[in-house]
Coordinates of C-alpha atoms in Angstrom, one line a residue:
Chain A
X1 CA 7.4 -21.6 13.8
X2 CA 6.7 -20.3 17.1
X3 CA 5.6 -16.7 17.2
X4 CA 4.6 -14.5 20.2
X5 CA 1.1 -13.3 20.4
X6 CA -0.1 -10.1 21.4
X7 CA -3.0 -9.6 23.8
X8 CA -5.9 -7.6 22.7
X9 CA -5.2 -5.1 25.0
X10 CA -1.7 -4.6 23.7
X11 CA -2.9 -4.9 20.1
X12 CA -5.3 -1.9 20.8
X13 CA -2.5 0.0 22.9
X14 CA 0.1 -0.7 19.7
X15 CA -2.5 0.8 17.3
X16 CA -2.5 3.8 19.4
X17 CA 1.2 4.2 19.8
X18 CA 1.6 4.1 16.1
X19 CA -1.2 6.9 15.5
X20 CA -0.4 9.1 18.3
X21 CA 3.5 8.7 18.5
X22 CA 4.4 7.1 14.9
X23 CA 2.7 9.3 12.8
X24 CA 0.5 7.4 11.0
X25 CA -3.3 8.1 9.8
X26 CA -5.8 5.0 10.2
X27 CA -5.9 5.7 6.4
X28 CA -2.2 4.8 5.7
X29 CA -2.6 1.7 8.3
X30 CA -6.0 0.3 7.1
X31 CA -4.2 0.8 3.3
X32 CA -1.6 -1.4 4.1
X33 CA -3.4 -3.8 6.0
X34 CA -5.7 -4.2 3.6
X35 CA -3.3 -4.8 1.1
X36 CA -1.7 -7.7 2.8
X37 CA -5.3 -9.3 2.9
X38 CA -5.7 -8.8 -0.8
X39 CA -1.9 -10.5 -1.2
X40 CA -2.7 -13.4 1.3
X41 CA -6.0 -14.1 -0.6
X42 CA -3.9 -13.8 -4.0
X43 CA -1.4 -16.6 -2.8
X44 CA -4.3 -19.1 -1.2
X45 CA -6.8 -18.7 -4.6
X46 CA -4.9 -16.9 -7.4
X47 CA -7.9 -15.7 -9.9
X48 CA -7.3 -18.7 -12.1
X49 CA -8.7 -20.8 -9.5
X50 CA -12.1 -18.6 -9.7
X51 CA -12.8 -14.9 -9.5
X52 CA -15.6 -14.5 -7.3
X53 CA -14.3 -13.4 -3.8
X54 CA -16.9 -12.6 -1.5
X55 CA -15.9 -10.0 1.4
X56 CA -17.7 -10.2 4.7
X57 CA -17.1 -7.4 6.4
X58 CA -18.0 -5.9 9.9
X59 CA -18.7 -2.6 11.3
X60 CA -15.4 -1.5 12.4
X61 CA -11.7 -1.5 11.4
X62 CA -11.3 -5.1 10.4
X63 CA -14.6 -4.4 8.3
X64 CA -12.3 -1.6 6.8
X65 CA -9.3 -3.7 6.2
X66 CA -11.7 -6.1 4.6
X67 CA -12.9 -2.8 2.0
X68 CA -9.2 -2.2 1.4
X69 CA -8.6 -5.9 0.4
X70 CA -11.6 -6.1 -1.7
X71 CA -10.7 -2.7 -3.9
X72 CA -7.0 -4.1 -4.5
X73 CA -8.7 -7.6 -5.5
X74 CA -10.4 -5.9 -8.1
X75 CA -7.3 -4.1 -9.2
X76 CA -5.7 -7.9 -9.7
X77 CA -8.6 -8.9 -12.1
X78 CA -10.9 -10.7 -9.5
X79 CA -14.6 -9.7 -9.3
X80 CA -15.0 -9.5 -5.5
X81 CA -18.6 -8.5 -4.2
X82 CA -19.2 -7.4 -0.6
X83 CA -21.6 -7.9 2.4
X84 CA -21.6 -5.3 4.7
X85 CA -24.7 -5.6 7.1
X86 CA -23.9 -2.9 9.3
X87 CA -21.5 -0.3 8.3
X88 CA -19.8 1.4 11.1
X89 CA -19.5 5.6 11.3
X90 CA -16.2 6.4 10.4
X91 CA -16.1 8.4 7.4
X92 CA -13.2 6.7 6.2
X93 CA -15.8 3.4 5.3
X94 CA -18.0 5.7 3.6
X95 CA -14.8 6.8 1.1
X96 CA -14.0 3.1 0.6
X97 CA -17.5 2.1 0.1
X98 CA -17.2 5.0 -2.7
X99 CA -13.7 3.8 -4.0
X100 CA -15.7 0.0 -4.4
X101 CA -18.5 1.6 -5.9
X102 CA -16.4 3.5 -8.7
X103 CA -14.5 0.2 -9.6
X104 CA -18.2 -1.4 -9.9
X105 CA -17.8 -3.9 -6.8
X106 CA -21.2 -4.6 -5.6
X107 CA -22.1 -4.6 -2.4
X108 CA -24.6 -7.4 -2.1
X109 CA -27.9 -8.0 0.2
X110 CA -28.5 -11.7 0.1
X111 CA -25.6 -13.6 1.8
X112 CA -26.5 -17.4 1.5
X113 CA -27.0 -16.4 -2.3
X114 CA -24.0 -14.4 -2.6
X115 CA -21.9 -17.7 -0.9
X116 CA -23.3 -20.0 -3.7
X117 CA -21.8 -18.1 -6.3
X118 CA -18.6 -17.6 -4.6
X119 CA -15.4 -19.0 -5.3
X120 CA -13.8 -17.9 -2.0
X121 CA -14.8 -15.7 1.1
X122 CA -12.9 -13.1 3.0
X123 CA -13.7 -12.7 6.9
X124 CA -13.7 -9.4 7.7
X125 CA -15.9 -8.9 10.4
X126 CA -14.6 -8.9 13.7
X127 CA -10.9 -8.3 14.8
X128 CA -8.6 -7.9 17.8
X129 CA -11.0 -6.2 19.7
X130 CA -13.8 -8.7 19.7
X131 CA -15.0 -10.4 22.9
X132 CA -18.5 -11.3 22.2
X133 CA -21.6 -11.9 22.5
X134 CA -22.4 -12.1 19.0
X135 CA -25.2 -9.4 18.0
X136 CA -27.6 -9.5 15.0
X137 CA -27.4 -10.2 12.3
X138 CA -23.9 -11.8 13.0
X139 CA -25.0 -14.9 14.9
X140 CA -27.0 -15.7 11.7
X141 CA -24.0 -14.3 9.4
X142 CA -21.6 -16.7 11.2
X143 CA -23.9 -19.6 11.0
X144 CA -24.1 -19.2 7.4
X145 CA -20.4 -19.0 6.8
X146 CA -20.0 -21.9 9.2
X147 CA -22.2 -24.0 7.6
X148 CA -21.2 -23.4 3.9
X149 CA -18.1 -25.3 1.9
X150 CA -16.7 -22.2 0.7
X151 CA -12.9 -21.9 1.6
X152 CA -12.4 -18.7 3.8
X153 CA -9.6 -16.5 5.1
X154 CA -9.9 -14.7 8.1
X155 CA -8.5 -11.5 8.7
X156 CA -6.7 -10.9 12.3
X157 CA -9.2 -13.5 13.9
X158 CA -11.7 -16.1 13.4
X159 CA -14.7 -13.8 13.4
X160 CA -16.7 -15.0 16.6
X161 CA -14.0 -16.4 18.6
X162 CA -12.8 -14.6 21.7
X163 CA -9.4 -13.0 20.7
X164 CA -7.9 -14.5 24.1
X165 CA -10.0 -17.9 24.9
X166 CA -10.7 -18.9 21.3
X167 CA -14.2 -20.6 19.8
X168 CA -17.3 -20.3 21.5
X169 CA -18.1 -23.8 23.2
X170 CA -21.5 -23.8 21.7
X171 CA -23.8 -21.9 19.0
X172 CA -22.3 -19.7 15.9
X173 CA -18.7 -20.0 15.5
X174 CA -18.1 -23.2 17.6
X175 CA -17.3 -25.0 14.7
X176 CA -15.9 -22.3 12.5
X177 CA -12.3 -23.2 11.6
X178 CA -11.3 -21.1 8.3
X179 CA -9.1 -22.8 5.8
X180 CA -6.3 -19.4 6.5
X181 CA -5.7 -16.6 8.7
X182 CA -3.9 -13.8 8.3
X183 CA -2.6 -12.2 11.8
X184 CA -2.4 -8.4 11.5
X185 CA 1.0 -7.0 13.0
X186 CA 1.2 -9.9 15.3
X187 CA -0.8 -13.2 16.0
X188 CA -3.6 -12.8 18.5
X189 CA -3.9 -15.1 21.6
X190 CA -6.6 -17.2 20.2
X191 CA -4.2 -18.6 17.3
X192 CA -3.6 -21.2 19.6
X193 CA -7.0 -23.2 18.6
X194 CA -6.2 -22.5 14.9
X195 CA -5.6 -25.1 12.4
X196 CA -4.8 -24.3 8.9
X197 CA -2.5 -21.9 7.0
X198 CA -1.6 -19.1 8.7
X199 CA -0.2 -15.8 7.4
X200 CA 1.3 -12.7 8.9
X201 CA 0.4 -9.0 7.5
X202 CA 1.0 -5.3 8.3
X203 CA 4.5 -5.1 7.2
X204 CA 4.9 -1.4 9.2
X205 CA 6.1 -1.9 12.7
X206 CA 9.4 -0.4 13.8
X207 CA 12.1 -1.7 16.1
X208 CA 11.1 0.2 19.1
X209 CA 7.3 -0.8 18.8
X210 CA 8.4 -5.0 18.5
X211 CA 10.6 -4.3 21.5
X212 CA 8.0 -2.6 23.7
X213 CA 5.6 -5.4 22.8
X214 CA 8.1 -8.0 23.2
X215 CA 7.2 -9.2 19.7
X216 CA 9.3 -11.6 17.7
X217 CA 8.4 -11.4 14.0
X218 CA 9.4 -13.0 11.1
X219 CA 11.3 -11.4 8.3
X220 CA 9.2 -10.5 5.4
X221 CA 10.6 -11.7 2.1
X222 CA 11.6 -9.4 -0.7
X223 CA 8.8 -6.6 -1.5
X224 CA 6.2 -8.8 0.1
X225 CA 3.7 -7.4 2.4
X226 CA 2.8 -10.9 3.9
X227 CA 5.1 -13.8 5.4
X228 CA 3.6 -17.3 5.6
X229 CA 4.3 -18.4 9.0
X230 CA 3.4 -22.2 8.6
X231 CA 0.1 -24.4 9.5
X232 CA -0.8 -23.6 12.9
X233 CA -1.8 -26.4 15.2
X234 CA -3.4 -26.8 18.5
X235 CA -1.1 -26.2 21.3
X236 CA 1.2 -24.0 19.4
X237 CA 1.5 -20.9 17.7
Chain B
X1 CA 5.0 0.6 -26.1
X2 CA 3.0 3.4 -27.1
X3 CA 1.0 4.8 -23.9
X4 CA -0.9 8.2 -24.1
X5 CA 0.5 10.8 -22.1
X6 CA -1.8 13.0 -19.5
X7 CA -1.0 16.6 -19.7
X8 CA 0.2 18.6 -16.8
X9 CA -3.4 19.9 -16.5
X10 CA -5.3 16.8 -16.9
X11 CA -3.1 15.0 -14.0
X12 CA -4.1 17.8 -11.9
X13 CA -7.4 17.3 -12.5
X14 CA -7.4 13.4 -11.9
X15 CA -5.9 13.8 -8.7
X16 CA -8.8 16.4 -7.9
X17 CA -11.0 13.8 -9.1
X18 CA -9.8 11.2 -7.2
X19 CA -10.1 13.0 -3.7
X20 CA -13.2 14.9 -4.8
X21 CA -15.4 12.3 -6.5
X22 CA -13.5 9.1 -5.8
X23 CA -13.2 8.9 -2.2
X24 CA -9.4 8.8 -1.7
X25 CA -7.5 10.8 0.8
X26 CA -4.2 12.2 0.1
X27 CA -2.7 9.6 2.6
X28 CA -4.2 6.6 0.7
X29 CA -2.9 8.2 -2.6
X30 CA 0.7 8.9 -1.6
X31 CA 0.8 5.5 0.3
X32 CA 0.2 3.3 -2.9
X33 CA 2.6 6.0 -5.2
X34 CA 5.4 5.8 -3.0
X35 CA 4.9 1.9 -2.4
X36 CA 4.9 1.9 -6.6
X37 CA 8.4 3.9 -6.4
X38 CA 9.8 1.5 -3.7
X39 CA 9.0 -1.6 -5.9
X40 CA 10.6 0.0 -8.7
X41 CA 13.7 0.6 -6.7
X42 CA 13.6 -3.1 -6.0
X43 CA 13.4 -4.1 -9.4
X44 CA 16.1 -1.9 -10.5
X45 CA 18.5 -2.2 -7.5
X46 CA 17.5 -5.3 -5.6
X47 CA 19.4 -4.9 -1.9
X48 CA 22.1 -7.2 -3.1
X49 CA 23.3 -4.5 -5.5
X50 CA 23.8 -2.2 -2.4
X51 CA 21.3 -1.1 0.4
X52 CA 22.1 2.7 0.6
X53 CA 19.4 4.3 -1.4
X54 CA 19.7 8.1 -1.2
X55 CA 15.8 9.7 -1.7
X56 CA 16.0 13.3 -2.8
X57 CA 12.8 14.8 -1.8
X58 CA 11.2 18.5 -2.9
X59 CA 8.5 20.2 -1.1
X60 CA 5.7 18.8 -2.4
X61 CA 3.6 15.6 -3.3
X62 CA 6.4 14.1 -5.5
X63 CA 8.5 14.9 -2.2
X64 CA 5.8 12.8 -0.3
X65 CA 6.1 10.3 -2.7
X66 CA 9.5 9.5 -2.0
X67 CA 9.1 9.6 1.7
X68 CA 6.9 6.6 1.7
X69 CA 9.1 4.9 -0.8
X70 CA 11.7 5.5 1.6
X71 CA 9.6 4.0 4.5
X72 CA 8.7 0.7 2.2
X73 CA 12.5 0.4 1.4
X74 CA 13.7 0.5 5.0
X75 CA 11.2 -2.5 5.8
X76 CA 12.6 -4.3 2.9
X77 CA 16.1 -4.2 4.0
X78 CA 17.3 -1.3 2.8
X79 CA 19.5 1.6 4.6
X80 CA 17.9 4.3 3.0
X81 CA 18.7 8.2 3.9
X82 CA 16.8 11.2 2.7
X83 CA 18.1 14.6 1.6
X84 CA 15.0 17.0 2.1
X85 CA 15.9 20.3 1.7
X86 CA 12.9 22.3 1.9
X87 CA 10.0 20.6 3.4
X88 CA 6.1 21.3 2.2
X89 CA 3.6 22.9 4.8
X90 CA 1.1 19.8 4.6
X91 CA 1.0 18.0 8.0
X92 CA 1.2 14.6 6.1
X93 CA 4.6 15.2 5.6
X94 CA 5.7 15.8 9.0
X95 CA 4.1 12.5 9.7
X96 CA 5.9 10.9 7.1
X97 CA 8.9 12.3 8.7
X98 CA 7.8 11.0 12.0
X99 CA 7.5 7.5 10.6
X100 CA 11.1 7.7 8.8
X101 CA 12.8 8.8 12.1
X102 CA 10.8 5.8 14.0
X103 CA 12.7 3.5 11.8
X104 CA 16.1 5.2 12.2
X105 CA 16.1 6.4 8.9
X106 CA 18.4 9.4 8.7
X107 CA 17.8 13.0 7.2
X108 CA 21.1 14.0 6.0
X109 CA 22.1 17.5 5.5
X110 CA 25.3 17.3 2.6
X111 CA 23.8 16.1 -0.4
X112 CA 27.5 15.8 -2.4
X113 CA 28.5 13.5 0.9
X114 CA 25.6 11.9 0.7
X115 CA 25.9 10.8 -3.1
X116 CA 29.2 9.4 -2.5
X117 CA 28.1 6.9 -0.3
X118 CA 25.0 5.9 -2.1
X119 CA 24.2 3.0 -4.2
X120 CA 21.1 4.4 -5.9
X121 CA 19.1 7.3 -5.8
X122 CA 15.8 8.3 -5.9
X123 CA 14.7 11.8 -7.5
X124 CA 11.5 12.7 -5.6
X125 CA 12.0 16.5 -6.1
X126 CA 9.7 17.8 -8.8
X127 CA 6.4 15.9 -10.3
X128 CA 3.9 16.5 -12.6
X129 CA 3.5 20.3 -11.6
X130 CA 6.7 21.6 -12.3
X131 CA 7.0 24.1 -14.9
X132 CA 10.1 25.7 -13.5
X133 CA 12.3 27.7 -13.3
X134 CA 14.2 26.2 -10.8
X135 CA 14.4 28.2 -7.7
X136 CA 17.7 27.8 -4.7
X137 CA 18.7 25.2 -3.4
X138 CA 17.1 23.0 -6.7
X139 CA 19.7 24.2 -9.0
X140 CA 22.4 23.6 -7.1
X141 CA 20.7 20.1 -5.9
X142 CA 19.9 19.1 -9.9
X143 CA 23.6 20.0 -10.9
X144 CA 24.9 17.7 -8.2
X145 CA 22.8 14.8 -8.9
X146 CA 23.3 15.6 -12.6
X147 CA 27.3 15.4 -12.5
X148 CA 27.5 12.4 -10.3
X149 CA 27.7 8.6 -11.7
X150 CA 25.0 7.2 -9.3
X151 CA 21.9 5.4 -10.9
X152 CA 18.9 7.5 -10.7
X153 CA 15.0 6.4 -10.7
X154 CA 13.0 9.6 -11.4
X155 CA 9.3 10.0 -10.0
X156 CA 7.1 11.0 -12.5
X157 CA 9.2 13.2 -14.3
X158 CA 13.2 13.8 -14.2
X159 CA 13.2 16.8 -11.9
X160 CA 13.9 20.2 -13.6
X161 CA 12.5 19.0 -16.7
X162 CA 9.6 21.0 -18.0
X163 CA 6.6 18.4 -17.6
X164 CA 5.2 19.1 -21.4
X165 CA 8.7 20.3 -22.9
X166 CA 11.2 18.0 -21.3
X167 CA 14.5 19.3 -20.4
X168 CA 15.9 22.8 -20.2
X169 CA 17.7 24.0 -23.1
X170 CA 20.6 25.0 -20.9
X171 CA 21.9 25.3 -17.5
X172 CA 21.0 22.6 -14.4
X173 CA 18.9 19.8 -16.0
X174 CA 19.7 20.0 -19.4
X175 CA 22.2 17.0 -19.2
X176 CA 20.0 15.2 -16.5
X177 CA 18.9 12.1 -18.1
X178 CA 18.0 9.0 -15.3
X179 CA 18.6 5.6 -15.8
X180 CA 15.0 5.0 -14.6
X181 CA 11.8 6.8 -15.0
X182 CA 8.5 6.1 -13.0
X183 CA 5.6 7.6 -14.2
X184 CA 2.4 7.8 -11.8
X185 CA -1.1 7.1 -12.8
X186 CA 0.3 7.6 -16.7
X187 CA 2.9 9.2 -18.5
X188 CA 3.4 12.9 -18.9
X189 CA 4.3 14.5 -22.0
X190 CA 7.9 14.9 -21.3
X191 CA 8.5 10.9 -21.3
X192 CA 9.1 11.6 -25.4
X193 CA 12.3 13.4 -24.5
X194 CA 13.2 10.3 -22.0
X195 CA 15.7 7.5 -22.8
X196 CA 16.1 4.9 -20.3
X197 CA 14.1 2.3 -18.3
X198 CA 10.4 3.3 -17.7
X199 CA 7.8 1.9 -15.3
X200 CA 4.1 2.4 -14.8
X201 CA 2.9 2.9 -10.6
X202 CA 0.1 4.1 -9.1
X203 CA -2.5 1.0 -9.5
X204 CA -5.6 2.6 -8.1
X205 CA -7.2 4.1 -11.3
X206 CA -11.0 3.1 -12.0
X207 CA -12.5 2.8 -15.6
X208 CA -14.5 5.9 -15.7
X209 CA -11.1 7.9 -14.9
X210 CA -9.2 6.1 -17.8
X211 CA -12.3 7.1 -20.0
X212 CA -12.2 10.5 -18.9
X213 CA -8.7 11.2 -19.4
X214 CA -8.3 8.9 -22.3
X215 CA -5.9 6.8 -21.1
X216 CA -4.8 3.1 -22.6
X217 CA -2.8 1.6 -19.7
X218 CA -1.1 -1.6 -19.4
X219 CA -2.2 -4.6 -17.3
X220 CA -0.6 -4.4 -14.0
X221 CA 0.8 -8.4 -13.7
X222 CA 0.0 -10.0 -10.2
X223 CA -0.1 -8.4 -7.1
X224 CA 2.5 -6.0 -8.4
X225 CA 1.8 -2.4 -8.0
X226 CA 4.4 -1.5 -11.1
X227 CA 4.3 -2.3 -14.6
X228 CA 7.8 -2.1 -17.0
X229 CA 6.5 -0.5 -20.2
X230 CA 9.6 -0.9 -21.8
X231 CA 12.4 1.5 -22.7
X232 CA 11.3 4.9 -24.0
X233 CA 13.3 6.5 -26.7
X234 CA 13.1 9.9 -27.9
X235 CA 9.8 10.6 -30.3
X236 CA 8.1 7.8 -28.9
X237 CA 6.5 7.2 -25.4

């Protein structure tokens, strides 16, 4: 299946439109984005395959999507844990942390130990606004994920990848190829360097938005908040 | 299945706990409540049974849940329309209206005409805080819904019913018995007067909350935001 990609600049503009013209709050958008991430995890890795989901969160909205996903995963019967080395300043992130703490979801400090006991990893470190370079602790974090054998779902983009030009040529992330990717609202250009299962999530766009940004999105089935758009391979979306 | 009911006073206290202690915003709670309503509609009345869903919204949070549900229904491929005779003041309701308008969901003025062309009706007029009496235009609204033959899903409580003591003894609502009811977070006491399909929605409580309010909730299956708790009949929940 061929899907048009949205540039990093347009993705930022689309988010702005949703909030400034569309009437959306960040709370609402993040709730639905995180919900779709949780559904992709369930599809890739149902609780019967192992309940220990490690969600690695970055300092921005990609990390917030991960926090929301972890909350839903806890409700689905998983035992998620969170690695969140650098918390962002938005008060929403603090509230999401409170919600998780109230569900007894642990925030862990030791990533290598956490990876050893996890069945599946959600990479919610960086999203469409990442252009590099990685700053500590993230080169280490990416290297640890990259060198593990745990299956990974990346949110919006494989973290460390440039959203336009894909994986770094060398260093942390240069060999990072997650088992699955969930693009939020629309695929980002770097998806053409990606091989693996590919989902789309963020079922909240309007026709005027998809027209404005010239998106050509697939139909979500039934009540699903995700749609699988096939296995992506190099050179095509 | 027997489920404990939560009193109107405790339901209000629970909502307050979620927001003041639990880290939840009204945007988040309403998003998940409305999402569960939309899933109950889909279960009761899939799009192949007719796409014209009339959502009747009251001035408070019950109406807000209806607005969110309508947005999801539009995304599922239904053609919802909204009757919203008395809009509440919270700015969130205005934003939800904007979201719906951007999806080309119409706000209609003539309830009898709207009922005639609808396949299914969502009663999102009053919820757990309603204690009567009905004030205009709602006695007329309830009478018009009550005297129609359209199948109805009520949100949290059949509107016009006292949340504790059930249907009014006479006048509008005294013969109102919707085909389905979705209780949000937990059933309200009036459910014992209710006959019909009964769903539970609002999958966001923590153990400390269910313990505090002595709730005994069923397990939600898979990733569902609703669970059907059987057909309720008089004298039992």
